[in-house]
Every structure is written in C-alpha cells, then in structure tokens.
PDB file of C-alpha atoms and ligand atoms in Angstrom:
ATOM      1  CA  MET A  10      -9.769  40.674 -10.823  1.00 74.00           C
ATOM      2  CA  ASN A  11      -6.407  41.292  -9.232  1.00 91.00           C
ATOM      3  CA  ILE A  12      -4.247  38.191  -9.582  1.00 95.00           C
ATOM      4  CA  PRO A  13      -1.261  38.309  -7.223  1.00 95.00           C
ATOM      5  CA  VAL A  14       2.114  37.596  -8.819  1.00 96.00           C
ATOM      6  CA  ILE A  15       4.385  35.419  -6.725  1.00 94.00           C
ATOM      7  CA  MET A  16       8.033  36.398  -6.406  1.00 94.00           C
ATOM      8  CA  PRO A  17       9.980  33.134  -6.735  1.00 96.00           C
ATOM      9  CA  PRO A  18      13.399  32.573  -5.219  1.00 96.00           C
ATOM     10  CA  GLY A  19      16.337  33.682  -7.365  1.00 97.00           C
ATOM     11  CA  VAL A  20      19.813  32.438  -8.129  1.00 98.00           C
ATOM     12  CA  ALA A  21      22.647  34.790  -9.092  1.00 97.00           C
ATOM     13  CA  PHE A  22      24.204  33.158 -12.158  1.00 96.00           C
ATOM     14  CA  GLN A  23      27.580  34.815 -11.561  1.00 96.00           C
ATOM     15  CA  ASN A  24      28.137  33.136  -8.183  1.00 96.00           C
ATOM     16  CA  GLY A  25      25.340  30.614  -7.595  1.00 97.00           C
ATOM     17  CA  HIS A  26      24.035  32.212  -4.415  1.00 98.00           C
ATOM     18  CA  PHE A  27      20.304  32.019  -3.812  1.00 98.00           C
ATOM     19  CA  THR A  28      18.100  34.894  -2.798  1.00 95.00           C
ATOM     20  CA  ALA A  29      15.375  33.333  -0.715  1.00 92.00           C
ATOM     21  CA  GLU A  30      14.399  32.947   2.886  1.00 90.00           C
ATOM     22  CA  ASN A  31      15.337  29.804   4.789  1.00 93.00           C
ATOM     23  CA  ILE A  32      18.128  28.586   2.550  1.00 97.00           C
ATOM     24  CA  ILE A  33      19.649  25.323   3.762  1.00 97.00           C
ATOM     25  CA  ASN A  34      23.451  25.558   4.025  1.00 98.00           C
ATOM     26  CA  LYS A  35      25.959  22.795   4.616  1.00 98.00           C
ATOM     27  CA  THR A  36      29.727  23.061   4.576  1.00 98.00           C
ATOM     28  CA  THR A  37      31.917  19.991   4.173  1.00 99.00           C
ATOM     29  CA  HIS A  38      35.351  20.286   5.742  1.00 98.00           C
ATOM     30  CA  SER A  39      38.521  18.382   5.069  1.00 98.00           C
ATOM     31  CA  GLY A  40      38.067  16.377   8.274  1.00 98.00           C
ATOM     32  CA  ASP A  41      34.699  15.066   7.019  1.00 98.00           C
ATOM     33  CA  LEU A  42      36.308  13.506   3.946  1.00 98.00           C
ATOM     34  CA  VAL A  43      37.926  10.488   5.579  1.00 97.00           C
ATOM     35  CA  GLY A  44      39.509   8.175   2.999  1.00 96.00           C
ATOM     36  CA  VAL A  45      38.514  10.346   0.052  1.00 97.00           C
ATOM     37  CA  PHE A  46      41.948  11.664  -0.981  1.00 98.00           C
ATOM     38  CA  HIS A  47      44.644   9.167  -1.871  1.00 97.00           C
ATOM     39  CA  ASP A  48      47.549  10.983  -0.132  1.00 98.00           C
ATOM     40  CA  GLU A  49      46.685  10.333   3.502  1.00 98.00           C
ATOM     41  CA  ALA A  50      49.719  12.211   4.864  1.00 98.00           C
ATOM     42  CA  ALA A  51      48.795  15.334   2.863  1.00 98.00           C
ATOM     43  CA  TRP A  52      45.176  15.015   4.038  1.00 98.00           C
ATOM     44  CA  LEU A  53      46.284  14.703   7.695  1.00 98.00           C
ATOM     45  CA  ALA A  54      48.529  17.757   7.288  1.00 98.00           C
ATOM     46  CA  LEU A  55      45.519  19.861   6.297  1.00 98.00           C
ATOM     47  CA  PRO A  56      43.635  21.328   9.319  1.00 98.00           C
ATOM     48  CA  ALA A  57      40.417  19.305   9.722  1.00 98.00           C
ATOM     49  CA  ASN A  58      38.343  22.495   9.731  1.00 98.00           C
ATOM     50  CA  THR A  59      39.503  23.535   6.227  1.00 98.00           C
ATOM     51  CA  PRO A  60      36.306  24.174   4.237  1.00 98.00           C
ATOM     52  CA  ILE A  61      36.294  22.190   0.977  1.00 99.00           C
ATOM     53  CA  TYR A  62      32.762  22.773  -0.342  1.00 99.00           C
ATOM     54  CA  GLN A  63      29.485  24.362   0.571  1.00 98.00           C
ATOM     55  CA  VAL A  64      26.003  23.346  -0.591  1.00 98.00           C
ATOM     56  CA  GLU A  65      23.048  25.758  -0.616  1.00 98.00           C
ATOM     57  CA  MET A  66      19.556  24.375  -1.113  1.00 98.00           C
ATOM     58  CA  LEU A  67      16.114  25.846  -1.432  1.00 98.00           C
ATOM     59  CA  GLN A  68      13.348  24.463   0.754  1.00 96.00           C
ATOM     60  CA  SER A  69      11.325  21.915  -1.241  1.00 96.00           C
ATOM     61  CA  ALA A  70       8.196  19.906  -0.710  1.00 96.00           C
ATOM     62  CA  GLN A  71       9.066  16.252  -0.099  1.00 95.00           C
ATOM     63  CA  GLY A  72       7.651  13.261  -1.923  1.00 96.00           C
ATOM     64  CA  GLU A  73       7.285  11.568  -5.278  1.00 97.00           C
ATOM     65  CA  GLY A  74       7.479  14.107  -8.123  1.00 97.00           C
ATOM     66  CA  GLU A  75       9.032  16.928  -6.046  1.00 98.00           C
ATOM     67  CA  LEU A  76      12.418  18.462  -6.866  1.00 98.00           C
ATOM     68  CA  PHE A  77      15.371  19.843  -4.939  1.00 98.00           C
ATOM     69  CA  VAL A  78      17.333  22.811  -6.307  1.00 98.00           C
ATOM     70  CA  GLY A  79      20.812  23.427  -4.942  1.00 98.00           C
ATOM     71  CA  THR A  80      24.165  24.962  -5.709  1.00 98.00           C
ATOM     72  CA  THR A  81      27.559  23.531  -4.803  1.00 99.00           C
ATOM     73  CA  HIS A  82      30.561  25.819  -4.274  1.00 98.00           C
ATOM     74  CA  LEU A  83      33.763  23.796  -4.437  1.00 99.00           C
ATOM     75  CA  ASN A  84      36.901  25.634  -3.354  1.00 99.00           C
ATOM     76  CA  PRO A  85      40.086  25.524  -5.413  1.00 98.00           C
ATOM     77  CA  GLY A  86      42.966  23.588  -3.907  1.00 98.00           C
ATOM     78  CA  ARG A  87      44.719  20.257  -3.704  1.00 98.00           C
ATOM     79  CA  VAL A  88      45.424  17.576  -1.138  1.00 98.00           C
ATOM     80  CA  GLY A  89      48.901  16.504  -2.210  1.00 98.00           C
ATOM     81  CA  ASP A  90      48.641  16.296  -5.990  1.00 98.00           C
ATOM     82  CA  GLU A  91      44.864  15.633  -6.023  1.00 98.00           C
ATOM     83  CA  PHE A  92      42.389  18.415  -6.715  1.00 99.00           C
ATOM     84  CA  TYR A  93      39.655  19.252  -4.216  1.00 99.00           C
ATOM     85  CA  MET A  94      36.496  17.319  -4.966  1.00 98.00           C
ATOM     86  CA  THR A  95      33.110  16.465  -3.526  1.00 98.00           C
ATOM     87  CA  ARG A  96      32.638  13.122  -1.773  1.00 98.00           C
ATOM     88  CA  GLY A  97      30.511  11.828  -4.659  1.00 98.00           C
ATOM     89  CA  HIS A  98      27.569   9.467  -4.548  1.00 98.00           C
ATOM     90  CA  PHE A  99      25.069   7.244  -6.276  1.00 98.00           C
ATOM     91  CA  HIS A 100      21.468   8.094  -5.600  1.00 98.00           C
ATOM     92  CA  GLN A 101      19.841   5.767  -3.118  1.00 98.00           C
ATOM     93  CA  ARG A 102      17.038   5.389  -5.644  1.00 98.00           C
ATOM     94  CA  ARG A 103      19.345   4.280  -8.450  1.00 98.00           C
ATOM     95  CA  GLU A 104      16.949   5.067 -11.293  1.00 98.00           C
ATOM     96  CA  GLN A 105      16.800   8.776 -10.400  1.00 98.00           C
ATOM     97  CA  GLY A 106      18.935  11.172 -12.460  1.00 98.00           C
ATOM     98  CA  GLU A 107      20.017  14.767 -11.951  1.00 98.00           C
ATOM     99  CA  VAL A 108      20.995  17.870 -13.937  1.00 99.00           C
ATOM    100  CA  TYR A 109      24.089  19.960 -13.162  1.00 99.00           C
ATOM    101  CA  ILE A 110      24.764  23.336 -14.797  1.00 98.00           C
ATOM    102  CA  GLY A 111      28.146  25.059 -14.553  1.00 98.00           C
ATOM    103  CA  LEU A 112      27.954  28.623 -13.218  1.00 98.00           C
ATOM    104  CA  ARG A 113      31.526  29.751 -12.488  1.00 98.00           C
ATOM    105  CA  GLY A 114      34.986  28.299 -12.363  1.00 98.00           C
ATOM    106  CA  THR A 115      36.326  25.300 -14.217  1.00 98.00           C
ATOM    107  CA  GLY A 116      36.483  21.668 -13.340  1.00 98.00           C
ATOM    108  CA  LEU A 117      35.389  18.164 -14.151  1.00 99.00           C
ATOM    109  CA  LEU A 118      32.345  16.066 -13.450  1.00 99.00           C
ATOM    110  CA  LEU A 119      33.371  12.472 -12.794  1.00 98.00           C
ATOM    111  CA  LEU A 120      30.618  10.024 -13.701  1.00 98.00           C
ATOM    112  CA  GLN A 121      30.733   6.305 -13.006  1.00 98.00           C
ATOM    113  CA  ASP A 122      28.271   3.527 -13.762  1.00 98.00           C
ATOM    114  CA  GLU A 123      27.507   0.520 -11.575  1.00 97.00           C
ATOM    115  CA  GLN A 124      30.000  -1.606 -13.511  1.00 96.00           C
ATOM    116  CA  GLY A 125      32.757   0.801 -12.427  1.00 96.00           C
ATOM    117  CA  LYS A 126      33.207   2.449 -15.836  1.00 97.00           C
ATOM    118  CA  ALA A 127      34.118   6.122 -15.348  1.00 98.00           C
ATOM    119  CA  ARG A 128      34.080   9.158 -17.645  1.00 98.00           C
ATOM    120  CA  LEU A 129      34.783  12.867 -17.252  1.00 98.00           C
ATOM    121  CA  GLU A 130      32.831  15.881 -18.493  1.00 99.00           C
ATOM    122  CA  GLN A 131      34.317  19.385 -18.661  1.00 98.00           C
ATOM    123  CA  VAL A 132      32.475  21.807 -16.348  1.00 99.00           C
ATOM    124  CA  SER A 133      32.494  25.504 -17.216  1.00 98.00           C
ATOM    125  CA  THR A 134      30.091  28.440 -17.186  1.00 98.00           C
ATOM    126  CA  GLY A 135      26.901  27.328 -18.941  1.00 98.00           C
ATOM    127  CA  SER A 136      27.811  23.649 -19.346  1.00 98.00           C
ATOM    128  CA  VAL A 137      24.798  21.354 -18.965  1.00 98.00           C
ATOM    129  CA  HIS A 138      25.302  17.868 -17.533  1.00 99.00           C
ATOM    130  CA  ILE A 139      22.571  15.269 -17.687  1.00 98.00           C
ATOM    131  CA  ILE A 140      23.422  12.641 -15.103  1.00 99.00           C
ATOM    132  CA  PRO A 141      21.498   9.477 -15.954  1.00 98.00           C
ATOM    133  CA  GLY A 142      20.107   7.103 -13.356  1.00 98.00           C
ATOM    134  CA  ALA A 143      22.490   4.552 -11.841  1.00 98.00           C
ATOM    135  CA  THR A 144      25.438   6.925 -12.330  1.00 98.00           C
ATOM    136  CA  ALA A 145      27.641   8.100  -9.459  1.00 98.00           C
ATOM    137  CA  HIS A 146      28.785  11.720  -9.670  1.00 98.00           C
ATOM    138  CA  ARG A 147      31.567  13.817  -8.174  1.00 98.00           C
ATOM    139  CA  LEU A 148      32.719  17.383  -8.907  1.00 99.00           C
ATOM    140  CA  ILE A 149      36.446  18.152  -9.138  1.00 99.00           C
ATOM    141  CA  ASN A 150      37.794  21.710  -9.117  1.00 99.00           C
ATOM    142  CA  THR A 151      40.791  21.865 -11.456  1.00 98.00           C
ATOM    143  CA  GLY A 152      40.830  25.674 -11.647  1.00 98.00           C
ATOM    144  CA  SER A 153      42.049  28.491  -9.444  1.00 98.00           C
ATOM    145  CA  GLU A 154      38.655  29.958  -8.478  1.00 98.00           C
ATOM    146  CA  VAL A 155      35.571  28.554  -6.776  1.00 98.00           C
ATOM    147  CA  LEU A 156      33.676  26.063  -8.951  1.00 99.00           C
ATOM    148  CA  SER A 157      29.929  26.635  -8.604  1.00 98.00           C
ATOM    149  CA  THR A 158      27.235  24.478 -10.150  1.00 98.00           C
ATOM    150  CA  LEU A 159      23.463  24.502 -10.019  1.00 98.00           C
ATOM    151  CA  ALA A 160      21.729  21.139  -9.589  1.00 98.00           C
ATOM    152  CA  VAL A 161      18.156  19.895  -9.815  1.00 98.00           C
ATOM    153  CA  TRP A 162      17.239  16.412  -8.603  1.00 98.00           C
ATOM    154  CA  PRO A 163      14.212  14.502  -7.318  1.00 98.00           C
ATOM    155  CA  THR A 164      13.640  14.765  -3.569  1.00 98.00           C
ATOM    156  CA  ILE A 165      13.110  11.009  -3.445  1.00 98.00           C
ATOM    157  CA  ALA A 166      16.582  10.331  -4.954  1.00 98.00           C
ATOM    158  CA  GLY A 167      18.515  10.164  -1.663  1.00 98.00           C
ATOM    159  CA  HIS A 168      22.273   9.650  -1.389  1.00 98.00           C
ATOM    160  CA  ASP A 169      24.209   6.406  -1.247  1.00 98.00           C
ATOM    161  CA  TYR A 170      27.782   7.214  -0.229  1.00 97.00           C
ATOM    162  CA  ALA A 171      28.570   3.724   1.053  1.00 96.00           C
ATOM    163  CA  ALA A 172      28.440   2.132  -2.400  1.00 96.00           C
ATOM    164  CA  LEU A 173      31.580   4.130  -3.249  1.00 93.00           C
ATOM    165  CA  ALA A 174      33.521   3.337  -0.089  1.00 88.00           C
ATOM    166  CA  GLN A 175      36.205   1.827  -2.376  1.00 89.00           C
ATOM    167  CA  GLY A 176      36.422   5.139  -4.228  1.00 93.00           C
ATOM    168  CA  PHE A 177      35.975   6.018  -7.886  1.00 98.00           C
ATOM    169  CA  ALA A 178      37.932   4.406 -10.734  1.00 98.00           C
ATOM    170  CA  LEU A 179      39.622   7.699 -11.699  1.00 98.00           C
ATOM    171  CA  ARG A 180      41.636  10.284  -9.774  1.00 98.00           C
ATOM    172  CA  VAL A 181      42.420  13.739 -11.113  1.00 98.00           C
ATOM    173  CA  VAL A 182      45.835  15.053 -10.145  1.00 98.00           C
ATOM    174  CA  LEU A 183      48.365  17.732 -11.033  1.00 98.00           C
ATOM    175  CA  GLN A 184      51.468  15.990 -12.337  1.00 97.00           C
ATOM    176  CA  ASP A 185      54.279  17.585 -14.344  1.00 97.00           C
ATOM    177  CA  ASP A 186      52.229  20.819 -14.211  1.00 97.00           C
ATOM    178  CA  LYS A 187      49.416  19.097 -16.108  1.00 98.00           C
ATOM    179  CA  ILE A 188      45.901  18.100 -15.082  1.00 98.00           C
ATOM    180  CA  GLN A 189      45.904  14.340 -15.449  1.00 98.00           C
ATOM    181  CA  ALA A 190      43.271  11.646 -14.901  1.00 98.00           C
ATOM    182  CA  LYS A 191      44.731   8.422 -13.532  1.00 98.00           C
ATOM    183  CA  GLU A 192      43.059   5.041 -13.405  1.00 97.00           C
ATOM    184  CA  VAL A 193      42.917   3.576  -9.907  1.00 94.00           C
ATOM    185  CA  GLN A 194      43.435  -0.113  -9.213  1.00 80.00           C
ATOM    186  CA  ASN A 195      40.519  -1.492  -7.146  1.00 61.00           C
ATOM    187  CA  GLY A 196      38.749   1.855  -7.631  1.00 45.00           C
TER     188      GLY A 196
HETATM  189  C1  LIG B 215      22.537  16.060  -5.033  1.00 52.46           C
HETATM  190  C2  LIG B 215      23.854  16.372  -5.623  1.00 52.46           C
HETATM  191  C3  LIG B 215      24.605  17.592  -5.142  1.00 52.46           C
HETATM  192  C4  LIG B 215      25.680  17.086  -4.149  1.00 52.46           C
HETATM  193  C5  LIG B 215      26.695  18.143  -3.730  1.00 52.46           C
HETATM  194  C6  LIG B 215      27.678  17.639  -2.696  1.00 52.46           C
HETATM  195  O1  LIG B 215      22.073  14.823  -5.461  1.00 52.46           O
HETATM  196  O2  LIG B 215      24.397  15.632  -6.425  1.00 52.46           O
HETATM  197  O3  LIG B 215      23.806  18.557  -4.557  1.00 52.46           O
HETATM  198  O4  LIG B 215      25.027  16.540  -3.032  1.00 52.46           O
HETATM  199  O5  LIG B 215      27.409  18.549  -4.866  1.00 52.46           O
HETATM  200  O6  LIG B 215      28.248  16.403  -3.081  1.00 52.46           O
HETATM  201  P1  LIG B 215      28.191  15.131  -2.132  1.00 52.46           P
HETATM  202  O7  LIG B 215      26.729  14.927  -1.791  1.00 52.46           O
HETATM  203  O8  LIG B 215      28.731  14.023  -2.961  1.00 52.46           O
HETATM  204  O9  LIG B 215      28.975  15.452  -0.906  1.00 52.46           O
HETATM  205 ZN1  LIG B 216      23.319  13.675  -6.765  1.00 52.46          ZN
END
C-alpha cells in the first residue's frame, strides 16, 4: 500500500520566515501604538507609517485544543530612549499559556502577572520561554538586528490588550549607553 507523505509547512530557523501557502501577515506601525511609548514627543516625531513589528502566522483550525503557530519580527530601534517593543497583552482566556522560542537577534521578554509584578527573560537564539497562564507578555528588541521569535499558543487564548491600558510596570531604556530596566509608577 502506498501511504502518501504530507509535506508540512516549514520555518527557516535563521530568520523565522514560514514556507507555506496562505500565510497570515500583519504589520504594526508606529502610529498603531498609541500611548505605548513613554516619550510622546519622540513618538509623534516618528512617521506614523514606520513599521515596528511584523507577525506571520500559519493557518490553523479554530476551537478548543487547536494551536496557532506564528513568528514575530521586531525591528531594532528606539522611540526616544525606549527600545522598540510589541504592544503586549494578557490572553483573553487568562488560564491559557504560550511558548516563545528565540530565533535571531537579542532582546527581552517582559512578563507580568495580574498583581502587576514584572520580570524579564533574556531572549536570544534558541532561548525557550514558557509563558504561564495569567501572565502578560511583551517583546523588547535591545539589539541592533531584527529580533525574531517563534510562538505557539492555543487558538482559544485570544488577546486582551485593554487590561494593560495603564502599561507595564517596567520600561526598558538606553541610558548612559546602558540597557536599563526602570520601574514605572502606576504601571
Ligand atoms: C500571541 C502572541 C504573539 C503576539 C505578537 C505581537 O498570543 O503572543 O504572536 O501576538 O508577538 O504582539 P502583540 O499581540 O502584543 O501586538
Ligand atoms: Zn500571547
């Protein structure tokens, strides 16, 4: 009997680009990130169509038990003294976790629990990040090349951006030529 072998989609580990048909692509521009960066004047000075990050996703079945697979490509750069970062979110379904794997570039994964306690994990090629449920997450590119990560998360997780309208409790900035994490009041 001739059993057909399915060719699955692929991901290039060196840059995080998928090889598959019908990849979903979304670019987030500076103008989309209202209120995200603390230096409003520096943010306004940046053209609103400046691309900050791009997400690629494979098509997935929807529903309980199904998984999304995606890569995020976060450009290097700063708004004022603050490094480029993703908007960041809790999952709508708080109990749902996620895995991030570093592919290229260097940066930080900012994690924050529902009590507002934040921590940072170093992201680099091959780093594995287990994001527990009820933990908000944001990528920050502290390097000089694109930061790309691979992520796997339940399709039912959803995104809750509103819960972080006040922002995260930590900001990562370049001060005195050093990468520094600063605690934010009312973060
Ligand atoms: C999915 C996930 C990532 C992010 C992506 C962009 O749950 O965590 O795919 O969605 O890194 O970040 P946000 O969604 O915060 O703009
Ligand atoms: Zn997520």
